[in-house]
Coordinates of C-alpha atoms in Angstrom, one line a residue:
M1 CA 0.0 0.0 0.0
K2 CA 1.4 3.4 -1.1
D3 CA 1.5 6.3 1.3
I4 CA -1.7 8.3 1.1
D5 CA 0.2 11.5 0.3
S6 CA 1.7 9.9 -2.8
L7 CA -1.7 9.1 -4.1
V8 CA -3.1 12.7 -3.9
R9 CA -2.7 14.9 -7.0
P10 CA 0.2 17.3 -6.4
N11 CA -1.9 20.4 -7.0
I12 CA -4.4 19.2 -4.5
A13 CA -1.7 18.4 -1.9
K14 CA -0.5 22.0 -2.3
L15 CA -3.9 23.6 -2.4
T16 CA -4.7 26.5 -0.1
P17 CA -8.4 26.0 0.5
Y18 CA -11.0 28.8 0.4
S19 CA -11.6 30.1 3.8
T20 CA -15.2 31.2 4.4
A21 CA -16.3 33.9 6.8
R22 CA -17.7 31.2 9.0
D23 CA -14.3 29.4 9.1
E24 CA -12.4 32.3 10.6
Y25 CA -13.8 32.4 14.1
K26 CA -14.7 30.1 17.0
G27 CA -17.0 30.7 19.9
E28 CA -20.1 32.9 20.3
I29 CA -20.5 35.9 18.1
G30 CA -23.3 38.5 18.6
V31 CA -22.9 40.8 15.6
F32 CA -22.4 39.2 12.2
I33 CA -21.0 41.8 9.7
D34 CA -18.3 39.7 8.1
A35 CA -20.0 37.9 5.2
N36 CA -21.9 40.5 3.2
E37 CA -25.2 38.9 4.1
N38 CA -28.6 40.6 4.3
P39 CA -28.9 41.5 8.0
F40 CA -32.6 41.2 8.3
Q41 CA -33.6 37.9 9.9
N42 CA -35.9 35.5 8.0
G43 CA -34.4 32.2 9.1
Y44 CA -32.2 31.8 6.0
N45 CA -30.4 35.1 5.6
R46 CA -27.1 33.8 7.1
Y47 CA -24.7 31.4 5.5
P48 CA -24.9 27.8 6.9
D49 CA -22.2 26.1 8.9
P50 CA -19.7 25.0 6.3
R51 CA -18.5 22.2 8.6
Q52 CA -22.1 20.9 9.4
T53 CA -20.9 20.6 13.0
E54 CA -24.2 19.7 14.8
L55 CA -25.4 17.3 12.1
K56 CA -22.0 15.5 12.1
K57 CA -22.2 15.1 15.9
Q58 CA -25.6 13.5 15.5
I59 CA -24.5 11.1 12.7
S60 CA -21.3 10.3 14.7
A61 CA -23.5 9.0 17.6
I62 CA -25.5 6.9 15.2
K63 CA -22.7 5.5 13.2
N64 CA -20.1 5.3 16.0
V65 CA -17.5 7.1 13.9
P66 CA -15.7 10.3 15.0
V67 CA -16.7 13.6 13.5
E68 CA -13.2 14.1 12.1
N69 CA -13.5 10.9 10.0
M70 CA -16.7 12.1 8.3
F71 CA -17.8 14.0 5.2
I72 CA -21.4 15.1 4.4
G73 CA -21.9 15.7 0.7
N74 CA -24.6 16.8 -1.7
G75 CA -25.6 13.2 -2.3
S76 CA -23.1 10.4 -2.6
D77 CA -22.4 11.7 -6.1
E78 CA -20.4 14.6 -4.6
A79 CA -18.2 12.2 -2.6
I80 CA -17.6 10.1 -5.8
D81 CA -16.6 13.2 -7.7
L82 CA -14.3 14.3 -5.0
C83 CA -12.5 11.0 -5.1
F84 CA -11.6 11.6 -8.7
R85 CA -10.7 15.3 -8.1
I86 CA -8.4 14.5 -5.2
F87 CA -6.6 11.4 -6.4
C88 CA -6.7 11.1 -10.2
N89 CA -4.7 13.2 -12.6
P90 CA -6.9 13.8 -15.7
G91 CA -5.7 12.0 -18.7
V92 CA -3.0 10.0 -16.7
D93 CA -4.5 8.0 -13.9
N94 CA -7.2 5.4 -14.0
A95 CA -9.9 3.9 -11.8
I96 CA -11.3 0.3 -11.5
A97 CA -14.9 -0.6 -10.9
I98 CA -17.0 -3.7 -10.9
A99 CA -19.7 -4.2 -13.6
P100 CA -22.6 -4.1 -13.4
S101 CA -22.8 -1.5 -10.7
Y102 CA -23.8 2.1 -10.0
G103 CA -23.5 4.1 -13.2
M104 CA -22.2 7.3 -11.6
Y105 CA -18.7 5.8 -11.1
R106 CA -18.1 5.8 -14.8
V107 CA -20.0 9.1 -15.4
S108 CA -17.8 10.9 -12.8
A109 CA -14.7 9.3 -14.3
D110 CA -15.6 10.5 -17.8
I111 CA -16.3 14.0 -16.5
N112 CA -12.9 14.1 -14.8
D113 CA -11.1 12.6 -17.9
V114 CA -10.1 9.5 -16.0
E115 CA -10.0 6.1 -17.6
M116 CA -12.5 3.7 -16.0
R117 CA -11.5 0.0 -16.2
E118 CA -14.6 -2.0 -15.6
V119 CA -14.2 -5.6 -14.5
R120 CA -17.1 -7.9 -15.1
L121 CA -18.6 -9.6 -12.0
N122 CA -18.8 -13.4 -12.2
D123 CA -22.0 -14.9 -13.8
D124 CA -23.5 -15.2 -10.3
F125 CA -22.5 -11.6 -9.5
S126 CA -19.8 -12.7 -7.1
L127 CA -16.6 -10.7 -6.8
P128 CA -13.7 -11.5 -9.1
V129 CA -10.9 -10.6 -6.7
E130 CA -7.9 -11.7 -8.7
R131 CA -9.2 -10.1 -11.9
L132 CA -9.8 -6.8 -10.1
L133 CA -6.2 -6.8 -8.8
E134 CA -4.9 -7.8 -12.2
A135 CA -6.6 -4.8 -13.8
A136 CA -4.5 -2.4 -11.8
D137 CA -1.2 -0.7 -12.9
E138 CA 1.0 2.0 -11.5
H139 CA -1.6 4.6 -12.6
S140 CA -4.6 3.0 -10.8
K141 CA -5.6 5.3 -8.0
L142 CA -9.2 4.3 -7.2
M143 CA -11.2 1.1 -7.0
F144 CA -15.0 1.2 -6.5
L145 CA -17.0 -1.6 -4.9
C146 CA -20.7 -1.3 -4.2
S147 CA -21.9 -3.7 -1.5
P148 CA -24.8 -4.5 -1.4
N149 CA -24.4 -4.0 -5.1
N150 CA -26.7 -2.1 -7.4
P151 CA -28.4 -3.5 -9.5
S152 CA -27.6 -7.1 -8.4
G153 CA -28.5 -6.6 -4.7
N154 CA -25.9 -9.0 -3.3
S155 CA -23.3 -8.2 -0.6
F156 CA -19.7 -9.3 -1.1
P157 CA -17.9 -11.4 1.5
F158 CA -16.0 -9.3 4.1
D159 CA -12.8 -11.2 3.6
E160 CA -12.9 -10.7 -0.2
M161 CA -13.3 -6.9 0.2
L162 CA -10.5 -6.8 2.8
A163 CA -8.3 -8.7 0.4
L164 CA -8.9 -6.0 -2.2
I165 CA -8.3 -3.2 0.3
D166 CA -5.0 -4.8 1.4
G167 CA -3.9 -5.8 -2.1
F168 CA -4.6 -2.6 -4.0
N169 CA -2.0 0.1 -4.1
G170 CA -4.6 2.9 -4.2
I171 CA -7.8 4.0 -2.6
V172 CA -10.7 1.5 -2.3
V173 CA -14.1 3.1 -2.2
V174 CA -16.8 0.9 -0.8
D175 CA -20.3 2.2 -1.5
E176 CA -22.7 1.0 1.3
A177 CA -25.8 2.8 0.2
Y178 CA -27.9 -0.2 1.0
I179 CA -26.1 -1.6 4.1
D180 CA -29.0 -1.0 6.4
F181 CA -30.9 -3.7 4.6
A182 CA -28.1 -6.3 4.8
S183 CA -27.3 -8.9 7.4
Q184 CA -23.6 -8.3 6.9
P185 CA -21.9 -5.6 9.0
S186 CA -20.5 -2.4 7.6
L187 CA -16.9 -1.9 6.8
L188 CA -17.1 1.0 9.2
T189 CA -16.2 -1.6 11.9
V190 CA -12.6 -1.8 10.4
L191 CA -12.2 1.7 9.1
G192 CA -9.5 2.6 11.5
E193 CA -7.4 -0.4 10.4
H194 CA -7.2 0.6 6.7
K195 CA -5.8 4.0 5.7
N196 CA -6.7 3.5 2.0
L197 CA -10.4 2.8 2.7
I198 CA -13.3 5.2 2.0
V199 CA -16.8 4.0 3.1
M200 CA -19.7 5.7 1.5
Q201 CA -23.2 5.6 2.9
T202 CA -26.4 7.7 2.4
L203 CA -29.4 9.1 4.2
S204 CA -31.5 8.5 1.0
K205 CA -32.5 4.9 1.5
A206 CA -33.2 3.5 5.0
Y207 CA -33.5 7.0 6.5
G208 CA -35.9 8.2 3.8
M209 CA -34.3 11.4 2.9
A210 CA -33.7 11.0 -0.9
A211 CA -35.1 14.5 -1.6
L212 CA -32.6 16.1 0.8
R213 CA -29.6 14.7 -1.2
L214 CA -27.3 13.9 1.7
G215 CA -24.5 11.4 1.2
L216 CA -21.9 10.3 3.7
A217 CA -18.2 9.4 3.4
F218 CA -16.0 8.0 6.1
A219 CA -12.2 7.7 6.0
S220 CA -9.0 8.5 7.8
K221 CA -8.6 12.1 9.1
E222 CA -5.9 12.6 6.4
I223 CA -8.3 11.8 3.5
M224 CA -11.2 13.7 5.1
L225 CA -9.0 16.8 5.3
H226 CA -8.6 16.7 1.6
F227 CA -12.3 16.3 1.2
A228 CA -12.9 19.4 3.3
N229 CA -10.3 21.4 1.4
V230 CA -11.7 20.5 -2.1
K231 CA -15.4 20.6 -1.5
Y232 CA -17.4 23.7 -2.3
P233 CA -17.5 25.9 0.9
Y234 CA -21.2 25.7 1.6
N235 CA -22.1 22.4 0.0
I236 CA -25.0 21.6 2.3
N237 CA -27.7 24.2 2.8
L238 CA -29.3 25.1 6.1
A239 CA -32.8 23.8 5.3
G240 CA -31.3 20.4 4.4
M241 CA -29.3 20.3 7.6
Q242 CA -32.3 21.2 9.7
Q243 CA -34.6 18.7 8.1
A244 CA -32.0 15.9 8.4
Y245 CA -31.3 16.7 12.0
D246 CA -35.0 16.4 12.8
L247 CA -35.6 13.3 10.7
L248 CA -32.6 11.5 12.2
K249 CA -34.5 11.5 15.5
R250 CA -36.9 9.0 14.0
D251 CA -36.3 5.3 14.7
V252 CA -36.4 3.8 11.2
K253 CA -35.7 0.2 12.4
S254 CA -39.4 -0.8 12.0
E255 CA -39.5 0.5 8.5
V256 CA -36.3 -1.3 7.6
E257 CA -37.6 -4.5 9.0
M258 CA -40.9 -4.1 7.1
I259 CA -38.9 -3.6 3.8
K260 CA -36.9 -6.7 4.5
S261 CA -40.0 -8.7 5.3
E262 CA -41.7 -7.4 2.2
R263 CA -38.6 -8.2 0.1
A264 CA -38.9 -11.8 1.1
R265 CA -42.7 -11.8 0.5
V266 CA -42.4 -10.3 -3.0
A267 CA -39.7 -12.7 -4.0
E268 CA -41.7 -15.7 -2.8
A269 CA -44.8 -14.5 -4.7
L270 CA -42.9 -13.9 -7.9
N271 CA -41.0 -17.2 -7.7
G272 CA -44.0 -19.3 -8.8
M273 CA -44.7 -17.3 -12.0
S274 CA -43.7 -18.8 -15.3
N275 CA -42.6 -15.4 -16.7
I276 CA -40.1 -15.0 -13.9
K277 CA -36.9 -16.9 -14.8
K278 CA -34.7 -16.1 -11.8
I279 CA -34.8 -14.0 -8.6
Y280 CA -31.4 -13.0 -7.4
P281 CA -30.6 -12.9 -3.7
S282 CA -30.8 -9.4 -2.3
D283 CA -29.4 -7.6 0.7
A284 CA -30.9 -4.3 -0.5
N285 CA -34.3 -2.6 -0.6
F286 CA -34.9 -4.0 -4.1
I287 CA -34.7 -7.3 -6.0
L288 CA -33.3 -8.1 -9.4
V289 CA -35.5 -10.3 -11.4
K290 CA -34.7 -12.1 -14.7
V291 CA -37.8 -12.4 -16.9
D292 CA -38.5 -13.8 -20.3
D293 CA -38.9 -10.5 -22.0
A294 CA -38.0 -7.4 -19.9
D295 CA -39.1 -4.8 -22.5
T296 CA -42.5 -6.3 -22.9
I297 CA -43.2 -6.8 -19.2
Y298 CA -41.9 -3.3 -18.4
D299 CA -44.3 -1.8 -21.0
R300 CA -47.2 -3.9 -19.6
L301 CA -46.5 -2.6 -16.1
I302 CA -46.3 1.0 -17.4
E303 CA -49.7 0.6 -18.9
Q304 CA -50.9 -0.2 -15.3
K305 CA -49.1 2.9 -14.0
I306 CA -46.4 0.8 -12.3
I307 CA -42.8 1.7 -13.0
V308 CA -39.8 -0.6 -12.3
R309 CA -36.3 -0.2 -13.6
N310 CA -35.5 -2.0 -16.9
R311 CA -31.9 -3.1 -16.6
T312 CA -31.8 -5.3 -19.7
R313 CA -29.3 -3.0 -21.5
V314 CA -26.8 -3.1 -18.6
V315 CA -23.9 -5.5 -18.9
G316 CA -24.7 -8.9 -17.3
C317 CA -28.4 -8.0 -16.8
K318 CA -30.1 -8.9 -20.1
D319 CA -33.9 -9.3 -19.5
C320 CA -33.6 -8.2 -15.9
L321 CA -35.9 -5.8 -14.1
R322 CA -34.9 -4.1 -10.8
I323 CA -37.9 -3.9 -8.5
T324 CA -37.8 -1.6 -5.5
I325 CA -39.7 -2.8 -2.5
G326 CA -42.7 -0.5 -1.9
T327 CA -45.4 -0.4 0.7
P328 CA -47.4 -3.7 1.2
E329 CA -50.2 -2.2 -0.9
E330 CA -47.8 -1.2 -3.7
N331 CA -46.3 -4.6 -3.6
D332 CA -49.7 -6.3 -3.7
K333 CA -50.5 -4.2 -6.9
L334 CA -47.2 -5.3 -8.5
I335 CA -47.8 -9.0 -7.7
E336 CA -51.4 -8.8 -9.0
E337 CA -50.3 -7.2 -12.3
L338 CA -47.4 -9.6 -12.9
S339 CA -49.8 -12.5 -12.2
K340 CA -52.2 -11.1 -14.7
I341 CA -49.4 -10.9 -17.3
D342 CA -48.3 -14.4 -16.4
N343 CA -51.9 -15.8 -16.8
S344 CA -53.2 -13.8 -19.7
K345 CA -53.9 -15.3 -23.1
S346 CA -51.3 -13.1 -24.6
R347 CA -48.8 -13.8 -21.9
I348 CA -45.1 -14.0 -22.8
I349 CA -44.6 -17.6 -21.6
E350 CA -46.7 -20.1 -23.4

């Protein structure tokens, strides 16, 4: 494993970050005439805390990770983009990712002019550890793993991910957006043991805050300092922080358990239908289903005002639909309509 400093782009290592008006003092202030704000109070006339101090304290207590090891971004996409901007020299360095997986890894690589080397998962969506390591060279700075993976839904074994973290001479980014629905523990439990590990999570899924666009990244203090230096100064707005702070007081365990229970129920109901060819094991809040004709079934569901995600054009997912687990009533409607397609005279399977 290379020294972290040697992986950071030289210009980023030398960067003098922008210092906001709110960065330049500590303690209680009574008169704010430093930031060219409108002085008349309406609740939003002042710039927000650029460090998101109170929200980070709250998340720290939930995740059992120190504040200094945490980044809050405008969605996980900001954290992904920062990984490229901090570690990859455009036109020189490359990144490695599994395929199929979350599409923003490649999009962010393309935006930052970084070669993305995608390594196909095994046919059962298991992790090709040796092939991932073989794809690396001296210019490989990042490796992206999504566990539980999107769109396949499966978690990767802990020991296999640790083998990649230990064997890769760059930064390994493990995207755990769906970890709250999995039986496997988070890699946050070993974060302090691996300096080249970044763990991403989100408030969009289990915590029900997709509209607020709040992504989380956890890593060593050294890496998090670079994140703080490179991010835009006020990347999280005050309204979003306030809403998140209040919503994090909710206990979402019952909702998560309901989703997991419904996931099993939907999978069981679909398993007996002749137009369902395979239901892949899932640790996420969705299931990936292989059908006989994804385009036709997708269109039939749209006619009934039900939308799922057609993944048939994604590598390794021909004729697959990704179905998010909804409320029991929504799931009942899905099962009913798929059953009608399966049993109709014009059904796909004869």
